[in-house]
Amino acid sequence: MSSLSVFSKQSDKGFWKYGHLIFTGFYLLPMIIDFAHFTSEQIVISLAFYIAFILLYVKAINCKGTGVTKLFVAMLLICFSATFYSTGTPTLFGFVAYIAGYAYSKHQRVYAALAIIFSVLLSAYIGDIGKVQYFLAIALILCAALFSYGIAARRERQYKKREQENANQLEQLAAIAERERIARDLHDILGHSLSSIALKAELANKLHNAERFEQAGNEITQVADLARALLSDVRHAVTDLKQQQLTGQVEQLKQRLEEQNIITNVTLNLQVLPAVIESELCLIIKESVTNILRHSKANQCDINLTSTKQSITLNIFNNGDCENVTPGNGLTGIKQRVAKLNGQVKFEIQNGFKLTAHIPLP
C-alpha cells in the first residue's frame, strides 16, 4: 500500500488498482435476482468462472511484456463459456476491454478490440440468451467505456513514468553540479595554502641545512600557522556544505510543491547539525513532501525547521482533506527514522494534516 492513506478522501493507489473489481459483482446479479431458476450446477460453475476470471484479471493488470496476451485470451474464453450459465457476462467482457486498453499499444488495441467484439457477438448468438439485443447493448457499451478508461489509465501511467524519469535525471544533474562546485571550492581553499606550506617547508629545510636555525624556526612556525588556518578553513567549508545540503534539499522540495500549485512557506532556523542527523532530516522531509504530492489535495504547505543547542523541532503542515491517520510505509518509515535519533514524532489532524517531530541533539 502507499505510504500515506491518511490524506484525504482520495483513496490510495491500492484501492484504485483493485477496488474497482467490486463492480464485477454485477456478473452475479442475474443469479441473485433469479436465484430460484438456477440449478446447483449452474451456480457452482458460474462462481468458478467468476473466481478464475478475477485471478486472471489481477495477474493481467500486473503483467509486463507479452505474457498479457495469454491472460487476455484466457479471460475471453471464460467470458464466452460463462455466457452459457449466466447472462451477467457483459460485465466481465467490459473488464477484458479495460485490460486491452491498459496493456496494449495503439496497434495492438485494434486487434484486441476486434477479438472482444467477435467474442461478444459469438456469445450472444450461440449462448442461450433470451433478449439478445439487451445483452449486446450492455456488453458493447460497457466494453467501449472501459476500453477508453483503460487507454486513459495507460496514458496516465506512461506520463507518471516519464515524469519520474525526468525527476531522476534532474536529481542526477543536480548531484553532478554539486560535486563540481564542491571540487572547485576545495581547490580554491586548499590549493594556495598547500602550495605555500610546501614552499615554506622546503625553505625551512634549506635554511636548516645552511645552519641558519633561527630563520628556519621562523619558517616552520609560519608553516604551523598556515596549517592551522587551513584546517579552520576546511572545517568552515565542510560546515557550510552540510548546511547547504539540507537547505538545498528543502529548496528543491519547495519547488516540487509549487510546481503542483501548492503554496509553500519554508522557515529554517538552524544551528550546525551533526551529519547523521542532517541526513535523516533530509530523508524525513523528503518522505513527508512525497506523501503530500501523492496523496493530499492540499493547496498550502508549511515547513518549519528550527534548532537550539539542545534539540530540533520539525513541523510540516498541509491543508489537504484528512479524516483519519492510517500509517503506511511512509509514516512508519518517518517514525523509525525519528526513533533512530532518539526523538519523538506525532501526527495530528488540524484542518489538514500536521507532522511534529522533536529530536534531541547530542
Tab-separated table of N, CA, C and O in Angstrom, residues 264-314:
chain	number	residue	atom	x	y	z
A	264	THR	N	3.819	27.162	-0.769
A	264	THR	CA	4.715	26.587	0.233
A	264	THR	C	5.472	27.677	0.974
A	264	THR	O	6.103	28.541	0.356
A	265	ASN	N	5.397	27.624	2.292
A	265	ASN	CA	6.143	28.540	3.151
A	265	ASN	C	7.205	27.744	3.911
A	265	ASN	O	6.877	26.743	4.560
A	266	VAL	N	8.434	28.177	3.837
A	266	VAL	CA	9.540	27.463	4.479
A	266	VAL	C	10.217	28.380	5.478
A	266	VAL	O	10.545	29.531	5.158
A	267	THR	N	10.428	27.876	6.685
A	267	THR	CA	11.179	28.603	7.714
A	267	THR	C	12.280	27.696	8.240
A	267	THR	O	11.995	26.628	8.790
A	268	LEU	N	13.524	28.118	8.038
A	268	LEU	CA	14.672	27.351	8.530
A	268	LEU	C	15.476	28.225	9.482
A	268	LEU	O	15.924	29.312	9.110
A	269	ASN	N	15.627	27.756	10.706
A	269	ASN	CA	16.427	28.471	11.706
A	269	ASN	C	17.318	27.442	12.376
A	269	ASN	O	16.939	26.822	13.375
A	270	LEU	N	18.500	27.234	11.800
A	270	LEU	CA	19.305	26.077	12.177
A	270	LEU	C	20.658	26.468	12.753
A	270	LEU	O	21.269	27.449	12.343
A	271	GLN	N	21.076	25.642	13.715
A	271	GLN	CA	22.460	25.655	14.175
A	271	GLN	C	23.231	24.641	13.325
A	271	GLN	O	22.671	23.992	12.442
A	272	VAL	N	24.523	24.519	13.579
A	272	VAL	CA	25.299	23.485	12.905
A	272	VAL	C	24.840	22.123	13.412
A	272	VAL	O	24.776	21.881	14.620
A	273	LEU	N	24.503	21.217	12.476
A	273	LEU	CA	23.946	19.917	12.851
A	273	LEU	C	24.954	18.801	12.574
A	273	LEU	O	25.721	18.877	11.607
A	274	PRO	N	24.931	17.744	13.393
A	274	PRO	CA	25.745	16.564	13.090
A	274	PRO	C	25.305	15.970	11.752
A	274	PRO	O	24.126	16.031	11.390
A	275	ALA	N	26.255	15.391	11.021
A	275	ALA	CA	25.976	14.887	9.672
A	275	ALA	C	24.874	13.829	9.671
A	275	ALA	O	24.022	13.803	8.784
A	276	VAL	N	24.887	12.935	10.667
A	276	VAL	CA	23.889	11.852	10.713
A	276	VAL	C	22.495	12.424	10.860
A	276	VAL	O	21.548	12.017	10.168
A	277	ILE	N	22.335	13.385	11.761
A	277	ILE	CA	21.024	13.987	11.998
A	277	ILE	C	20.565	14.752	10.761
A	277	ILE	O	19.400	14.672	10.354
A	278	GLU	N	21.478	15.481	10.147
A	278	GLU	CA	21.119	16.248	8.956
A	278	GLU	C	20.647	15.330	7.830
A	278	GLU	O	19.656	15.605	7.153
A	279	SER	N	21.352	14.223	7.636
A	279	SER	CA	20.979	13.271	6.594
A	279	SER	C	19.587	12.691	6.843
A	279	SER	O	18.763	12.595	5.929
A	280	GLU	N	19.303	12.319	8.098
A	280	GLU	CA	17.993	11.759	8.424
A	280	GLU	C	16.893	12.809	8.255
A	280	GLU	O	15.794	12.499	7.794
A	281	LEU	N	17.185	14.059	8.616
A	281	LEU	CA	16.194	15.127	8.437
A	281	LEU	C	15.851	15.310	6.962
A	281	LEU	O	14.684	15.521	6.603
A	282	CYS	N	16.862	15.255	6.105
A	282	CYS	CA	16.617	15.360	4.671
A	282	CYS	C	15.641	14.283	4.207
A	282	CYS	O	14.696	14.559	3.457
A	283	LEU	N	15.857	13.053	4.670
A	283	LEU	CA	15.005	11.937	4.260
A	283	LEU	C	13.601	12.069	4.836
A	283	LEU	O	12.605	11.754	4.170
A	284	ILE	N	13.485	12.535	6.084
A	284	ILE	CA	12.166	12.702	6.720
A	284	ILE	C	11.353	13.755	5.973
A	284	ILE	O	10.170	13.546	5.658
A	285	ILE	N	11.981	14.889	5.681
A	285	ILE	CA	11.261	15.966	4.976
A	285	ILE	C	10.900	15.525	3.564
A	285	ILE	O	9.789	15.788	3.080
A	286	LYS	N	11.809	14.832	2.899
A	286	LYS	CA	11.532	14.370	1.541
A	286	LYS	C	10.371	13.391	1.522
A	286	LYS	O	9.485	13.478	0.660
A	287	GLU	N	10.318	12.464	2.470
A	287	GLU	CA	9.217	11.489	2.533
A	287	GLU	C	7.897	12.196	2.813
A	287	GLU	O	6.852	11.868	2.219
A	288	SER	N	7.916	13.186	3.697
A	288	SER	CA	6.693	13.928	4.015
A	288	SER	C	6.164	14.665	2.790
A	288	SER	O	4.962	14.646	2.509
A	289	VAL	N	7.060	15.319	2.055
A	289	VAL	CA	6.641	16.054	0.855
A	289	VAL	C	6.139	15.095	-0.220
A	289	VAL	O	5.151	15.377	-0.910
A	290	THR	N	6.785	13.947	-0.345
A	290	THR	CA	6.329	12.942	-1.307
A	290	THR	C	4.914	12.507	-0.988
A	290	THR	O	4.070	12.342	-1.891
A	291	ASN	N	4.607	12.310	0.294
A	291	ASN	CA	3.256	11.933	0.698
A	291	ASN	C	2.248	13.012	0.326
A	291	ASN	O	1.129	12.719	-0.123
A	292	ILE	N	2.632	14.262	0.531
A	292	ILE	CA	1.731	15.372	0.198
A	292	ILE	C	1.439	15.379	-1.299
A	292	ILE	O	0.291	15.525	-1.732
A	293	LEU	N	2.475	15.207	-2.105
A	293	LEU	CA	2.304	15.228	-3.552
A	293	LEU	C	1.467	14.057	-4.045
A	293	LEU	O	0.678	14.194	-4.977
A	294	ARG	N	1.630	12.915	-3.413
A	294	ARG	CA	0.934	11.713	-3.890
A	294	ARG	C	-0.500	11.607	-3.391
A	294	ARG	O	-1.371	11.137	-4.108
A	295	HIS	N	-0.741	12.031	-2.161
A	295	HIS	CA	-1.996	11.643	-1.539
A	295	HIS	C	-2.905	12.782	-1.090
A	295	HIS	O	-4.060	12.547	-0.785
A	296	SER	N	-2.401	13.984	-1.000
A	296	SER	CA	-3.260	15.054	-0.481
A	296	SER	C	-3.797	15.902	-1.617
A	296	SER	O	-3.271	15.908	-2.723
A	297	LYS	N	-4.859	16.618	-1.310
A	297	LYS	CA	-5.413	17.595	-2.247
A	297	LYS	C	-5.127	19.001	-1.727
A	297	LYS	O	-5.931	19.904	-1.878
A	298	ALA	N	-3.982	19.147	-1.112
A	298	ALA	CA	-3.642	20.415	-0.466
A	298	ALA	C	-3.306	21.484	-1.494
A	298	ALA	O	-2.865	21.192	-2.605
A	299	ASN	N	-3.528	22.746	-1.097
A	299	ASN	CA	-3.046	23.870	-1.901
A	299	ASN	C	-2.135	24.778	-1.079
A	299	ASN	O	-1.746	25.844	-1.516
A	300	GLN	N	-1.814	24.316	0.148
A	300	GLN	CA	-0.896	25.077	1.001
A	300	GLN	C	-0.086	24.117	1.854
A	300	GLN	O	-0.600	23.108	2.342
A	301	CYS	N	1.185	24.431	2.029
A	301	CYS	CA	2.068	23.604	2.853
A	301	CYS	C	3.039	24.516	3.605
A	301	CYS	O	3.558	25.482	3.048
A	302	ASP	N	3.252	24.211	4.881
A	302	ASP	CA	4.204	24.950	5.711
A	302	ASP	C	5.269	23.992	6.226
A	302	ASP	O	4.942	22.940	6.789
A	303	ILE	N	6.531	24.349	6.043
A	303	ILE	CA	7.653	23.552	6.552
A	303	ILE	C	8.469	24.448	7.473
A	303	ILE	O	9.039	25.446	7.036
A	304	ASN	N	8.498	24.093	8.749
A	304	ASN	CA	9.240	24.867	9.740
A	304	ASN	C	10.257	23.963	10.435
A	304	ASN	O	9.884	22.932	11.007
A	305	LEU	N	11.505	24.337	10.370
A	305	LEU	CA	12.571	23.558	10.991
A	305	LEU	C	13.450	24.504	11.805
A	305	LEU	O	14.071	25.419	11.256
A	306	THR	N	13.457	24.303	13.107
A	306	THR	CA	14.259	25.158	13.998
A	306	THR	C	15.093	24.272	14.904
A	306	THR	O	14.725	23.135	15.209
A	307	SER	N	16.222	24.823	15.337
A	307	SER	CA	17.089	24.055	16.232
A	307	SER	C	17.698	24.973	17.280
A	307	SER	O	17.924	26.167	17.038
A	308	THR	N	17.930	24.396	18.439
A	308	THR	CA	18.664	25.055	19.508
A	308	THR	C	19.879	24.193	19.824
A	308	THR	O	20.140	23.207	19.128
A	309	LYS	N	20.585	24.536	20.873
A	309	LYS	CA	21.732	23.709	21.259
A	309	LYS	C	21.293	22.368	21.819
A	309	LYS	O	22.089	21.428	21.876
A	310	GLN	N	20.021	22.278	22.241
A	310	GLN	CA	19.543	21.054	22.880
A	310	GLN	C	18.711	20.162	21.952
A	310	GLN	O	18.733	18.943	22.079
A	311	SER	N	17.957	20.760	21.017
A	311	SER	CA	17.024	19.936	20.244
A	311	SER	C	16.673	20.583	18.909
A	311	SER	O	16.989	21.741	18.645
A	312	ILE	N	15.990	19.770	18.077
A	312	ILE	CA	15.484	20.198	16.774
A	312	ILE	C	13.974	19.986	16.765
A	312	ILE	O	13.483	18.949	17.243
A	313	THR	N	13.241	20.933	16.205
A	313	THR	CA	11.792	20.792	16.068
A	313	THR	C	11.427	20.949	14.595
A	313	THR	O	11.800	21.928	13.955
A	314	LEU	N	10.700	19.958	14.089
A	314	LEU	CA	10.261	19.974	12.701
A	314	LEU	C	8.736	19.950	12.663
A	314	LEU	O	8.105	19.077	13.261
